[in-house]
Short mmCIF file of C-alpha atoms and ligand atoms in Angstrom, two decimals:
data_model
loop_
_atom_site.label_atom_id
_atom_site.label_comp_id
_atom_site.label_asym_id
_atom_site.label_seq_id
_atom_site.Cartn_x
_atom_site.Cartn_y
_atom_site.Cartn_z
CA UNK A 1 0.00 0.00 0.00
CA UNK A 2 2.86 2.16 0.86
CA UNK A 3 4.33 1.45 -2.77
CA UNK A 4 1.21 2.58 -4.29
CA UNK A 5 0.80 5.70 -2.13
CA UNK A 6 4.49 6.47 -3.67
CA UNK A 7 3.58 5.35 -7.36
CA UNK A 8 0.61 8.05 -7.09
CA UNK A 9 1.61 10.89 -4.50
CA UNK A 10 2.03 13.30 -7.70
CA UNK A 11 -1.68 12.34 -9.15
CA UNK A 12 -3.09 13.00 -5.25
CA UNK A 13 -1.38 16.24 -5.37
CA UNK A 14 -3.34 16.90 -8.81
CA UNK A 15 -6.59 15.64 -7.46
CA UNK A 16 -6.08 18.20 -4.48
CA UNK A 17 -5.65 21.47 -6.72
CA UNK A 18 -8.94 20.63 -8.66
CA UNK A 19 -10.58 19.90 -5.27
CA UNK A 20 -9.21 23.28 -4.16
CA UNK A 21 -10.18 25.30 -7.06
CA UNK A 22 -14.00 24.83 -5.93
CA UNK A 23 -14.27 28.08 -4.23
CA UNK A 24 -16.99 26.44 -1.37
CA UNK A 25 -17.14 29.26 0.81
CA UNK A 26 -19.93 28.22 3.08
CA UNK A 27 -21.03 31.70 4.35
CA UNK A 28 -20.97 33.51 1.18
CA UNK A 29 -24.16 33.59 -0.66
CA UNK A 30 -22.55 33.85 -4.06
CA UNK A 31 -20.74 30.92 -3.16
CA UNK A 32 -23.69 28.76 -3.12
CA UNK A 33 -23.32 27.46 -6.62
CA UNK A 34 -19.96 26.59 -5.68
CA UNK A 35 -20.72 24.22 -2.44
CA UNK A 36 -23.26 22.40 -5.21
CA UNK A 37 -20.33 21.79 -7.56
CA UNK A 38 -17.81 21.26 -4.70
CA UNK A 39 -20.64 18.34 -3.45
CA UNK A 40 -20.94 16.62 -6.28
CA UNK A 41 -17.17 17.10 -6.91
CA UNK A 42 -17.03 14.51 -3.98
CA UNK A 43 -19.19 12.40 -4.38
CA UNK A 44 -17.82 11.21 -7.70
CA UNK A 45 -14.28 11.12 -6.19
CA UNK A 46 -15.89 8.75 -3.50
CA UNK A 47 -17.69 6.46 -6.40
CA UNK A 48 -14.37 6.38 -8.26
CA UNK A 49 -12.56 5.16 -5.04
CA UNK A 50 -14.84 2.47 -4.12
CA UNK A 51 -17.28 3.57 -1.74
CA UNK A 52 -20.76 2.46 -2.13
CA UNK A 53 -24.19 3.96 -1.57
CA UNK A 54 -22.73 7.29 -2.54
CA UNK A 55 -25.24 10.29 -1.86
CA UNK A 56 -25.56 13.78 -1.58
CA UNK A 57 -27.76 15.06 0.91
CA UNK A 58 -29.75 17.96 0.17
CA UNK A 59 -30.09 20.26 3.47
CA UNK A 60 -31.97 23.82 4.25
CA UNK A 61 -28.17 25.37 3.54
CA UNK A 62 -25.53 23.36 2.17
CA UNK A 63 -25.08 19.75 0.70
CA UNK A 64 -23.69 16.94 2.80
CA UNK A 65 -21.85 14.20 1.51
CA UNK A 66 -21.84 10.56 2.42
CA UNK A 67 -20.57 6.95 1.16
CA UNK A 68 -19.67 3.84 3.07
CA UNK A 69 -17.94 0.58 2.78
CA UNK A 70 -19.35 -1.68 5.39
CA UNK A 71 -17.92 -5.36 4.09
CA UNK A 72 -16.22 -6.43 7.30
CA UNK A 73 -18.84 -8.22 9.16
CA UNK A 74 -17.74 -8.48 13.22
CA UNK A 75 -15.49 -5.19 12.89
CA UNK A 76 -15.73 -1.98 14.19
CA UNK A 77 -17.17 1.04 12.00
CA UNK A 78 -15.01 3.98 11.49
CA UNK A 79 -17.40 7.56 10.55
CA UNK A 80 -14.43 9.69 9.10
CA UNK A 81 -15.80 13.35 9.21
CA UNK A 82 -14.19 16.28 7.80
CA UNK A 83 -15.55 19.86 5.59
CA UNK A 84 -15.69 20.99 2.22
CA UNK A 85 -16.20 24.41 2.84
CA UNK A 86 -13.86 27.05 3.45
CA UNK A 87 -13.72 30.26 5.46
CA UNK A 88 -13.64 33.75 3.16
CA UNK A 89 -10.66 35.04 1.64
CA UNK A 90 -10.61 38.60 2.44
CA UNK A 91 -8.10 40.92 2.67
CA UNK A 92 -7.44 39.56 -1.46
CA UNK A 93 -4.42 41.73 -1.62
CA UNK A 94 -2.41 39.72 1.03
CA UNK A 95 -2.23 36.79 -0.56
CA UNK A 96 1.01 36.00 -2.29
CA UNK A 97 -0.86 33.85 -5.02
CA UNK A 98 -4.66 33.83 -5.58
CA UNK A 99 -6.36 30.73 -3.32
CA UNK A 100 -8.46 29.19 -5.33
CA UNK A 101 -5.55 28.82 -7.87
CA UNK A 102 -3.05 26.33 -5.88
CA UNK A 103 0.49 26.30 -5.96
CA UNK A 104 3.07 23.97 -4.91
CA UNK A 105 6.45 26.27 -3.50
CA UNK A 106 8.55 25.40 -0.79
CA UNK A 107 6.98 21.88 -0.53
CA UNK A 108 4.07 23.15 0.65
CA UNK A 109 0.62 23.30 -1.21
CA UNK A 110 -0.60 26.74 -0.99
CA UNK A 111 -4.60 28.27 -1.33
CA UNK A 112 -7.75 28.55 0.84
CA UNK A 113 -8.77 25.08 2.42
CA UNK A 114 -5.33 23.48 1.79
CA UNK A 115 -5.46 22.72 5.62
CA UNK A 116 -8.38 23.86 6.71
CA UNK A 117 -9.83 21.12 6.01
CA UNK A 118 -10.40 19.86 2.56
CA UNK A 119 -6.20 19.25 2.37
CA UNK A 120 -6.78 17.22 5.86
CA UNK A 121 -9.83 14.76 4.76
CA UNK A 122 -8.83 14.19 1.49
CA UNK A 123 -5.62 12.10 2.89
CA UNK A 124 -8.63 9.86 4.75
CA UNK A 125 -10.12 9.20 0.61
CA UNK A 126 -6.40 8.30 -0.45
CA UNK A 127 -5.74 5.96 2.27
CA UNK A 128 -9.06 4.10 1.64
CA UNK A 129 -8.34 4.31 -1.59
CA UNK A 130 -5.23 2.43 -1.28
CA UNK A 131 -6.31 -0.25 0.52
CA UNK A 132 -9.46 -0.88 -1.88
CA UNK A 133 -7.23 -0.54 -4.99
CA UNK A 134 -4.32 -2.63 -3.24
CA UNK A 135 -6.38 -4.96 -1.25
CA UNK A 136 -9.65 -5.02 -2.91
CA UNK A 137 -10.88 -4.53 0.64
CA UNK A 138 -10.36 -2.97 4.05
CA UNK A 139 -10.07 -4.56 7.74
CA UNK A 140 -13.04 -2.68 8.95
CA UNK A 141 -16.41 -0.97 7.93
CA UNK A 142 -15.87 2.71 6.78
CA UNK A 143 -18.72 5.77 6.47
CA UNK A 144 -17.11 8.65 5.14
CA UNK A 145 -19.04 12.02 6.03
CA UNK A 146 -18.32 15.32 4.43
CA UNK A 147 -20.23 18.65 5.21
CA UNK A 148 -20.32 22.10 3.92
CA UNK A 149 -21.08 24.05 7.26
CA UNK A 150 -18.67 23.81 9.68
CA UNK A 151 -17.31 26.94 9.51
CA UNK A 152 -20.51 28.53 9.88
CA UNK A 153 -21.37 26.52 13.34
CA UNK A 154 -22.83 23.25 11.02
CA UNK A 155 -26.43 24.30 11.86
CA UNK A 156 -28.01 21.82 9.57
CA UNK A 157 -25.57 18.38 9.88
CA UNK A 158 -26.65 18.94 13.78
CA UNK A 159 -29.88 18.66 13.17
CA UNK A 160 -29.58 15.89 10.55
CA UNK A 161 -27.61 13.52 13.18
CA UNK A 162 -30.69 12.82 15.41
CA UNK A 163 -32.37 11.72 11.98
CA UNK A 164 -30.31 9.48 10.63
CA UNK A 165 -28.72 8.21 14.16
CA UNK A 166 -28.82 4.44 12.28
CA UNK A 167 -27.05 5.91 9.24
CA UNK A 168 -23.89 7.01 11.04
CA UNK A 169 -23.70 4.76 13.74
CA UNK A 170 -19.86 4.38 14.26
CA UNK A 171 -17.46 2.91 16.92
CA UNK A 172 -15.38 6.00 16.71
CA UNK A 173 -15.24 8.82 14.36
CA UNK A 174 -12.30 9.84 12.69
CA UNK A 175 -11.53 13.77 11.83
CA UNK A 176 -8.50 15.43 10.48
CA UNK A 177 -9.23 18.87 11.37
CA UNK A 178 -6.38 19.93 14.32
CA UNK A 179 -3.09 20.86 14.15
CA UNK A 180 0.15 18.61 15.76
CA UNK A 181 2.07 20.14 18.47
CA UNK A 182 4.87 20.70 16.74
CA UNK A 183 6.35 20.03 13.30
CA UNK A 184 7.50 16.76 12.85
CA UNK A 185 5.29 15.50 16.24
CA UNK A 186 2.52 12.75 16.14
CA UNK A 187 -0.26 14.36 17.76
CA UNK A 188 -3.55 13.27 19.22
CA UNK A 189 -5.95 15.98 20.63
CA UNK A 190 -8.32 15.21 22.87
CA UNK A 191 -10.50 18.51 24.06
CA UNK A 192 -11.53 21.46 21.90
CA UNK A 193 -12.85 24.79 23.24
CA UNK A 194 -16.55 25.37 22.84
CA UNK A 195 -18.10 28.54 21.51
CA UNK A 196 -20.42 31.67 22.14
CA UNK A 197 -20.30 34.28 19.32
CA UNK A 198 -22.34 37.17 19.69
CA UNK A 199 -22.95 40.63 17.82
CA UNK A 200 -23.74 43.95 19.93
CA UNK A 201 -25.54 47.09 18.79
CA UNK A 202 -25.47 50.02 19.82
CA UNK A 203 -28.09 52.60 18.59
CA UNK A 204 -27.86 56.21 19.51
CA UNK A 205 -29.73 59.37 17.56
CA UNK A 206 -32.45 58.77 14.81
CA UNK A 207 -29.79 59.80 12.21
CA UNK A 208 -25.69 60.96 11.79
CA UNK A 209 -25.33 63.71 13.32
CA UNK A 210 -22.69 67.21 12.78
CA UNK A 211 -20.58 66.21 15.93
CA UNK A 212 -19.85 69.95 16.11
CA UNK A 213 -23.63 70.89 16.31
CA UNK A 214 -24.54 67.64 18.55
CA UNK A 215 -21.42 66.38 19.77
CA UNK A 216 -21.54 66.64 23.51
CA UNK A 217 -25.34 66.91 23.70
CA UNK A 218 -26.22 62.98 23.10
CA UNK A 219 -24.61 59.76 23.17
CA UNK A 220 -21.87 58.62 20.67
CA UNK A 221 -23.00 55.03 19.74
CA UNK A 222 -19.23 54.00 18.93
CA UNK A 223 -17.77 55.78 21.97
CA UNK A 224 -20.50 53.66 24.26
CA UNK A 225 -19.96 50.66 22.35
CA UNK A 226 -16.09 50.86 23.15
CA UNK A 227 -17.15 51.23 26.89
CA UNK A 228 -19.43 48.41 27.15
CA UNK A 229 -16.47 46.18 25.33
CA UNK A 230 -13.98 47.80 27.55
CA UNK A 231 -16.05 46.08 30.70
CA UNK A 232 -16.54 42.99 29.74
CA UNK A 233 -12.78 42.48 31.17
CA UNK A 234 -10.68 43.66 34.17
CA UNK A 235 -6.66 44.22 34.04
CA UNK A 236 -5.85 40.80 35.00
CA UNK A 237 -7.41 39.16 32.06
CA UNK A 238 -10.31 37.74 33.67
CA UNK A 239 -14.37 38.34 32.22
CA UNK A 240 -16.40 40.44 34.58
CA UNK A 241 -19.60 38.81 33.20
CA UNK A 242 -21.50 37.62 36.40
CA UNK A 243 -21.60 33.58 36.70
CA UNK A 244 -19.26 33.48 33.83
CA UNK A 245 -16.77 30.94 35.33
CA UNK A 246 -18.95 28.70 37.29
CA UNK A 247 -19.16 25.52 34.97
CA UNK A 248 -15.76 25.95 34.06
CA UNK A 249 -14.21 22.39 34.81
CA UNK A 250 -10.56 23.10 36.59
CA UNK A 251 -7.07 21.54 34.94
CA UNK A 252 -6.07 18.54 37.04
CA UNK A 253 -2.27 18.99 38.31
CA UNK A 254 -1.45 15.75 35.70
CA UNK A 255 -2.98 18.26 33.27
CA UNK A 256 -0.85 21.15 34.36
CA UNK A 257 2.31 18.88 34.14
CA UNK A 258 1.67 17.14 31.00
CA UNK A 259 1.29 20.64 29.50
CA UNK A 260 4.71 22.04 31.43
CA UNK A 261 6.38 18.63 29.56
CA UNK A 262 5.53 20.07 26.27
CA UNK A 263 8.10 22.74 27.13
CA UNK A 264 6.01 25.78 25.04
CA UNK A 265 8.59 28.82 24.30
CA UNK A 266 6.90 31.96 25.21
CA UNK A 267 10.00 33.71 23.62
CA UNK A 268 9.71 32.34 20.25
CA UNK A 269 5.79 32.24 20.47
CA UNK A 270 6.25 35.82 20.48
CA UNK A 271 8.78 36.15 17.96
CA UNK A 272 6.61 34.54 15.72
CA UNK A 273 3.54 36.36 15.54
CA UNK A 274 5.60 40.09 15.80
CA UNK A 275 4.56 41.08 19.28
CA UNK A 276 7.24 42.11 21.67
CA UNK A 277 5.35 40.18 24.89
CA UNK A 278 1.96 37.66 25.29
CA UNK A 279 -0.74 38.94 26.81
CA UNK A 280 -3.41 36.70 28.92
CA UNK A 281 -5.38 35.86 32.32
CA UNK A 282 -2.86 36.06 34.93
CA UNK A 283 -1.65 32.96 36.83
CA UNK A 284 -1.85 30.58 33.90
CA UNK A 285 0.54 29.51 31.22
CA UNK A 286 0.50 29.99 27.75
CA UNK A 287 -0.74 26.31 26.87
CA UNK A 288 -3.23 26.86 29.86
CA UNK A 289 -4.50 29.82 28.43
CA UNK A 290 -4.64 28.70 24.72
CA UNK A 291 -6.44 25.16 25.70
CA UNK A 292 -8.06 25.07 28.69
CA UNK A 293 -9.63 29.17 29.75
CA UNK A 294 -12.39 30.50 28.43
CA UNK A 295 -11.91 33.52 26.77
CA UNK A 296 -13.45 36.22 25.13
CA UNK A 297 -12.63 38.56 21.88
CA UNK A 298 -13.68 41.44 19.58
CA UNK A 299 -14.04 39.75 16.15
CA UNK A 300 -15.01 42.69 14.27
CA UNK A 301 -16.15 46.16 14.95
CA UNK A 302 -17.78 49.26 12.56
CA UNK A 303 -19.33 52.45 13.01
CA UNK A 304 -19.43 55.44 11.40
CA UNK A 305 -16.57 57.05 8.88
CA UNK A 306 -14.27 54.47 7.41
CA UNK A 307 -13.14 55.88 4.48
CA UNK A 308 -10.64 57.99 3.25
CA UNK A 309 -9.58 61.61 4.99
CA UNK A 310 -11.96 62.98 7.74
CA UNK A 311 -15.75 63.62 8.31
CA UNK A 312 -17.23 64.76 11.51
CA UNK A 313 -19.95 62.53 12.46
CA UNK A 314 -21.68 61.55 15.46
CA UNK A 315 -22.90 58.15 13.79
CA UNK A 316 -26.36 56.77 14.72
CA UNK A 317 -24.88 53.52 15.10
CA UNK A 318 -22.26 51.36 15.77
CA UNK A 319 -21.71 47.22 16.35
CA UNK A 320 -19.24 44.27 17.22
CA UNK A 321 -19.33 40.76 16.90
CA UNK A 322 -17.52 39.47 19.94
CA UNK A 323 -16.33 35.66 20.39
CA UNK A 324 -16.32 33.78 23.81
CA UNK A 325 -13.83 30.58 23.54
CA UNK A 326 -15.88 27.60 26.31
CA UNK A 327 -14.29 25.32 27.95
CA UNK A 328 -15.56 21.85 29.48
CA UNK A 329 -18.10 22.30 31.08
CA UNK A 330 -19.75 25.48 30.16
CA UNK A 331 -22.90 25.88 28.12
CA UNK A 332 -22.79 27.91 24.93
CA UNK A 333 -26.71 28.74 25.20
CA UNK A 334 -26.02 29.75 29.20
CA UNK A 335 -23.17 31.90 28.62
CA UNK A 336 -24.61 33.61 25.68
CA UNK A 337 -27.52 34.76 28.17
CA UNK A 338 -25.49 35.36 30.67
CA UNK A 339 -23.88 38.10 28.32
CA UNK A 340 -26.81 39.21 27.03
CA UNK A 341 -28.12 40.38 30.74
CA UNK A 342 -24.21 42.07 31.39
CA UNK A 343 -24.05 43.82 28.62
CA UNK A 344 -27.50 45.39 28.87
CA UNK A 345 -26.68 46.17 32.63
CA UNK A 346 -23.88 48.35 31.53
CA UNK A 347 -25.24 50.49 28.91
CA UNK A 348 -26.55 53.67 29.57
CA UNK A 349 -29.86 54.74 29.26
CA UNK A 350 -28.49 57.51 26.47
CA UNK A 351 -28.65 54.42 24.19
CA UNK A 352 -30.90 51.00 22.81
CA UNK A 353 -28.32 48.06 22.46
CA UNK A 354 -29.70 45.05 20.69
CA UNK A 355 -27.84 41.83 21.44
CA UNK A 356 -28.00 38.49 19.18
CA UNK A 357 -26.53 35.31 19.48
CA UNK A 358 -25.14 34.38 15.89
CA UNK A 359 -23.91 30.63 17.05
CA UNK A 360 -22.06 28.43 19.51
CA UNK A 361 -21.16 24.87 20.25
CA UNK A 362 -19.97 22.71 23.25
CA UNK A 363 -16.83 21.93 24.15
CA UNK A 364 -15.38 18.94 23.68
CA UNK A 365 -13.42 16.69 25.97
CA UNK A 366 -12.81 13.05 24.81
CA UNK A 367 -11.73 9.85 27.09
CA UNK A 368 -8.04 8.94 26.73
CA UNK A 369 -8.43 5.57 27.75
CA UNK A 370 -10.76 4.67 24.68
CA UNK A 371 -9.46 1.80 22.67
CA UNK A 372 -9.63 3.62 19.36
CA UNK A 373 -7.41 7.19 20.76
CA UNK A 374 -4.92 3.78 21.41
CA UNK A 375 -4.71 2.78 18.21
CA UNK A 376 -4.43 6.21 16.81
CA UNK A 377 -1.41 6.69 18.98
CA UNK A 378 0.07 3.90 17.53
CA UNK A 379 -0.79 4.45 14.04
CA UNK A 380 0.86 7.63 14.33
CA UNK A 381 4.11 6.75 16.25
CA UNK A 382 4.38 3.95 13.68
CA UNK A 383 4.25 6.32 10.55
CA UNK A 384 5.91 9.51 12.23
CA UNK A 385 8.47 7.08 14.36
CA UNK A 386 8.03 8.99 17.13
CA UNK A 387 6.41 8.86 20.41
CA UNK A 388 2.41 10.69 20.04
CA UNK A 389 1.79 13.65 22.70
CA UNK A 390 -1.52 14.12 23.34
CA UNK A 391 -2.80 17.95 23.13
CA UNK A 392 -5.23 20.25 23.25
CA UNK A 393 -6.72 22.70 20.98
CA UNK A 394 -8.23 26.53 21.42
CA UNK A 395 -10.32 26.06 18.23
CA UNK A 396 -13.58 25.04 18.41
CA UNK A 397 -14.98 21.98 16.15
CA UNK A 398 -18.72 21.53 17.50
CA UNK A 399 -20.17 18.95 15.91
CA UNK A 400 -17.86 16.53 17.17
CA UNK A 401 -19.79 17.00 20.86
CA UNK A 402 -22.81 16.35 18.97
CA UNK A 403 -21.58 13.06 17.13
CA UNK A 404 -20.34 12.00 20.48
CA UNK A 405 -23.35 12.53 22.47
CA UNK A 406 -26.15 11.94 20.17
CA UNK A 407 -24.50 8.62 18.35
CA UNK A 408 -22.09 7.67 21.37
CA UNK A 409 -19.41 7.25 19.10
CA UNK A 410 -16.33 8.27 20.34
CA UNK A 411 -13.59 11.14 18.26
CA UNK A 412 -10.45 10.59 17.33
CA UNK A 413 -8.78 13.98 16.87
CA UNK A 414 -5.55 12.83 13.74
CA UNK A 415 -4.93 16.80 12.59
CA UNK A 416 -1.81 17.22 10.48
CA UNK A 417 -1.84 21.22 10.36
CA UNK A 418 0.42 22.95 11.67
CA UNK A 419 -0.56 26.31 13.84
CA UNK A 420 1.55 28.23 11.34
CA UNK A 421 -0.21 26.91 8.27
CA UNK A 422 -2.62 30.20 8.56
CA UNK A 423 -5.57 29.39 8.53
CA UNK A 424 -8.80 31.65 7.84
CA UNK A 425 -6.29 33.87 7.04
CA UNK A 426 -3.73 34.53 3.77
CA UNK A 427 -1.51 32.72 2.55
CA UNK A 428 -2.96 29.34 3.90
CA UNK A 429 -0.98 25.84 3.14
CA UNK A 430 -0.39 22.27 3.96
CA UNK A 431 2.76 20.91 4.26
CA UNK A 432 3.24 17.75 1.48
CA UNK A 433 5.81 15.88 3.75
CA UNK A 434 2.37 16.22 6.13
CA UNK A 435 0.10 15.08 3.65
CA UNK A 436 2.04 12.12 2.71
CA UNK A 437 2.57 11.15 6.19
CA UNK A 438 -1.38 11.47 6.99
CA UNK A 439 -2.26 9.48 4.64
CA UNK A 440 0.20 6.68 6.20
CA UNK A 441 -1.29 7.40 9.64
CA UNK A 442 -4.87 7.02 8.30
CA UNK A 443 -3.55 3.42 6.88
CA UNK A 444 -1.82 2.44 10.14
CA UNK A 445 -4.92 3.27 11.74
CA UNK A 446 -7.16 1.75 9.85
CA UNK A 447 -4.80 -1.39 10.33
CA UNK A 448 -4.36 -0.98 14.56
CA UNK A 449 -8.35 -0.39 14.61
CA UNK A 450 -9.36 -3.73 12.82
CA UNK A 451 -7.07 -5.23 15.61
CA UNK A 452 -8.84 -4.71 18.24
N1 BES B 1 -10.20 23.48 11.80
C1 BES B 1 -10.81 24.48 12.60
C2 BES B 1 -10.72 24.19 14.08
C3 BES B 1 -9.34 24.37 14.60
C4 BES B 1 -8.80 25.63 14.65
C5 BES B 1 -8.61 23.32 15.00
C6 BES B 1 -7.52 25.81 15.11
C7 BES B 1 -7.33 23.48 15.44
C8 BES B 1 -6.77 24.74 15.48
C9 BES B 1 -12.26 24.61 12.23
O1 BES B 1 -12.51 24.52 10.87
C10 BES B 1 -12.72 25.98 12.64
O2 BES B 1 -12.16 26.96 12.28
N2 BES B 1 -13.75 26.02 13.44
C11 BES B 1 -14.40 27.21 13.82
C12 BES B 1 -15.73 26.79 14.36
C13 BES B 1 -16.72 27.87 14.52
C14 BES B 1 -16.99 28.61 13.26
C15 BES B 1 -18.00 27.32 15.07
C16 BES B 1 -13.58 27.97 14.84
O3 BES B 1 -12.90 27.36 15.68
O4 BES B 1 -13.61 29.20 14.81
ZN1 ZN B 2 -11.59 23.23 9.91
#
């Protein structure tokens, strides 16, 4: 199998670019067209690998796609889960090359979803593919799920799991969506942060104002937005909403020291994203901070004059979207309330503020001891040759609470990326040396799985 992952590594690299010149942006509406294409795109690279009972399921927003291979009677079932769609592109300028037009430089593939995530699950197709082309058949029962909302919160494959709980009833499921430690480092996560994302407005005066005539005489919507932002934390990093910590599940001391053995540098942290020192809730590391504390951040903000040169306005209005990262065990739905009521406490009277919660998930915090997070440490030590750490991660991937509640199935976090690989952001790409190796793991897996 190995051989013929060698004999064809240049074709998968080819089968990539025209996967990643589907622009599937899930959030854009001119996109839509796109996520169709981009679906069906799939589902014929699924037929053409073997799968069977290839479909494409029409939702209320975007297509999912599913096929299976279920020939090894009295062997577990592996759902591998992963998305087609991709997170915007904006600011277009940065980018050193245009990304939905891949490159290959610096043996890295470059362009929007490279490894975030289409890059990721398409190593899952190759390894099956391998073993169906190779072996004419695999050592366990496969159903390959692929949808085209997770970066918008998956609002529609949430609700389409209690429906078709037979469908994707799995032993564990299998996602390529995280990042390893480290270059170079097997890595198994095993807890995600949740997620509360709210927008804020802030309505002032019927209509912009002169700020000379009116300035000083009636609330400045962007001015009392800033405040009400400005409160929502205190100097030593911690979130003054009321009740906002009281789920959150404490770090065990083994926790603490497992993350102290992955010996982070703040130093070159640092170094690496430009700033001249971190910033974050005192009495916690870096790691601490990044996996296990909830946080909370301005995503966006606008209000009044943006463009060019100066106008004097006192705009009528002004709005944020603000993020809260969870961790285990707080409740996206309670915390967004829980904001809601703060944040209306602290604005004036001068002003209306309109709150609205735009989506969330849980966070996620899988068992270690699970025979199937075993045999993905093995798989991976066997293909990287290297002992696995087991991590953490401060992004959010939502449905996999809901696949692990609602179907009992149990995740099995194999991500590849790197943290540098920039996702939602320019210049995004996947490293090939990673790509080759994650299709290995998947294979190795695959193999230590059926063992058990
Ligand atoms: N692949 C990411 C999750 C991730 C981010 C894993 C960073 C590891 C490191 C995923 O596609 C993503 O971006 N998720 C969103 C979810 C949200 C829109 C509900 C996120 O974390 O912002
Ligand atoms: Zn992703």
């Amino acid at each position: 199998m190995i051989n013929y992952l060698n004999n064809n590594f240049e074709n998968y690299i080819e089968e990539l670019k025209d996967l990643l010149r589907i622009p599937s942006i899930s959030s854009q509406e001119e996109n839509k067209n796109d996520m169709i294409r981009c679906a069906n795109f799939i589902a014929e690279k699924m037929r053409i690998i073997g799968l069977e009972n290839v479909n494409t399921f029409e939702t209320e927003g975007h297509p999912l796609v599913y096929g299976e291979w279920l020939h090894a009677p009295n062997k577990p079932t592996i759902l591998i889960y992963g998305h087609y769609d991709v997170q915007p592109v904006d600011p277009l300028d940065l980018w050193d090359n245009p990304p939905f037009d891949p490159i290959i430089k610096d043996g890295k593939i470059w362009g929007r979803g490279t490894s975030d995530d289409k890059g990721q699950w398409f190593m899952h197709m190759k390894s099956i593919e391998a073993f169906l082309k190779v072996k004419g058949e695999l050592p366990v029962n496969i159903k390959f799920l692929l949808e085209g909302e997770e970066e918008i919160g998956s609002p529609n494959l949430t609700k389409f799991i209690p429906k078709n709980k037979n469908l994707l009833k799995s032993d564990c499921v299998l996602i390529s969506d995280t990042s390893m430690y480290a270059p170079g480092i097997p890595t198994i996560t095993y807890a995600l942060r949740g997620l509360t994302y709210m927008e804020v407005e802030v309505i002032g005066p019927n209509r912009d104002l002169h700020s000379g005539s009116f300035g000083g005489g009636v609330a400045n919507p962007i001015n009392e937005l800033a405040k009400i932002i400005a409160q929502l934390q205190d100097k030593k990093g911690k979130i003054k909403i009321p009740g906002f910590y009281d789920d959150v599940l404490k770090l065990t001391q083994k926790e603490r020291d497992n993350f102290k053995r992955l010996k982070h540098s703040d130093k070159e942290f640092a170094k690496e994203l430009g700033v001249n020192q971190l910033q974050g809730e005192e009495g916690f590391t870096t790691l601490e901070r990044l996996w296990a504390r909830p946080t909370l951040d301005c995503n966006g903000i606008v209000g009044g004059y943006t463009e060019k040169g100066a106008k004097t306005v006192l705009p009528s209005k002004a709005s944020a979207k603000i993020s809260m990262r969870l961790v285990p065990n707080q409740d996206p739905k309670k915390i967004a309330k829980l904001f809601e009521k703060f944040v209306k406490s602290i604005a004036p009277k001068s002003v209306k503020v309109n709150v609205w919660d735009l989506h969330g998930g849980f966070p996620l915090l899988s068992p270690l001891n699970d025979k199937a997070i075993i045999a993905a440490a093995k798989a991976t030590e066997r293909s990287f040759g290297k002992k696995t750490v087991f991590t953490r991660e401060g992004g959010s991937i939502p449905i996999v609470v809901e696949f692990m509640k609602q179907l009992k199935t149990t995740p099995v976090l194999m991500g590849l990326g790197l943290d540098s690989d920039n996702i939602h952001s320019p210049n995004e790409h996947f490293s090939l040396e990673s790509f080759k190796i994650g299709i290995i793991s998947s294979i190795y897996f695959i193999e230590e799985y059926s063992k058990i």
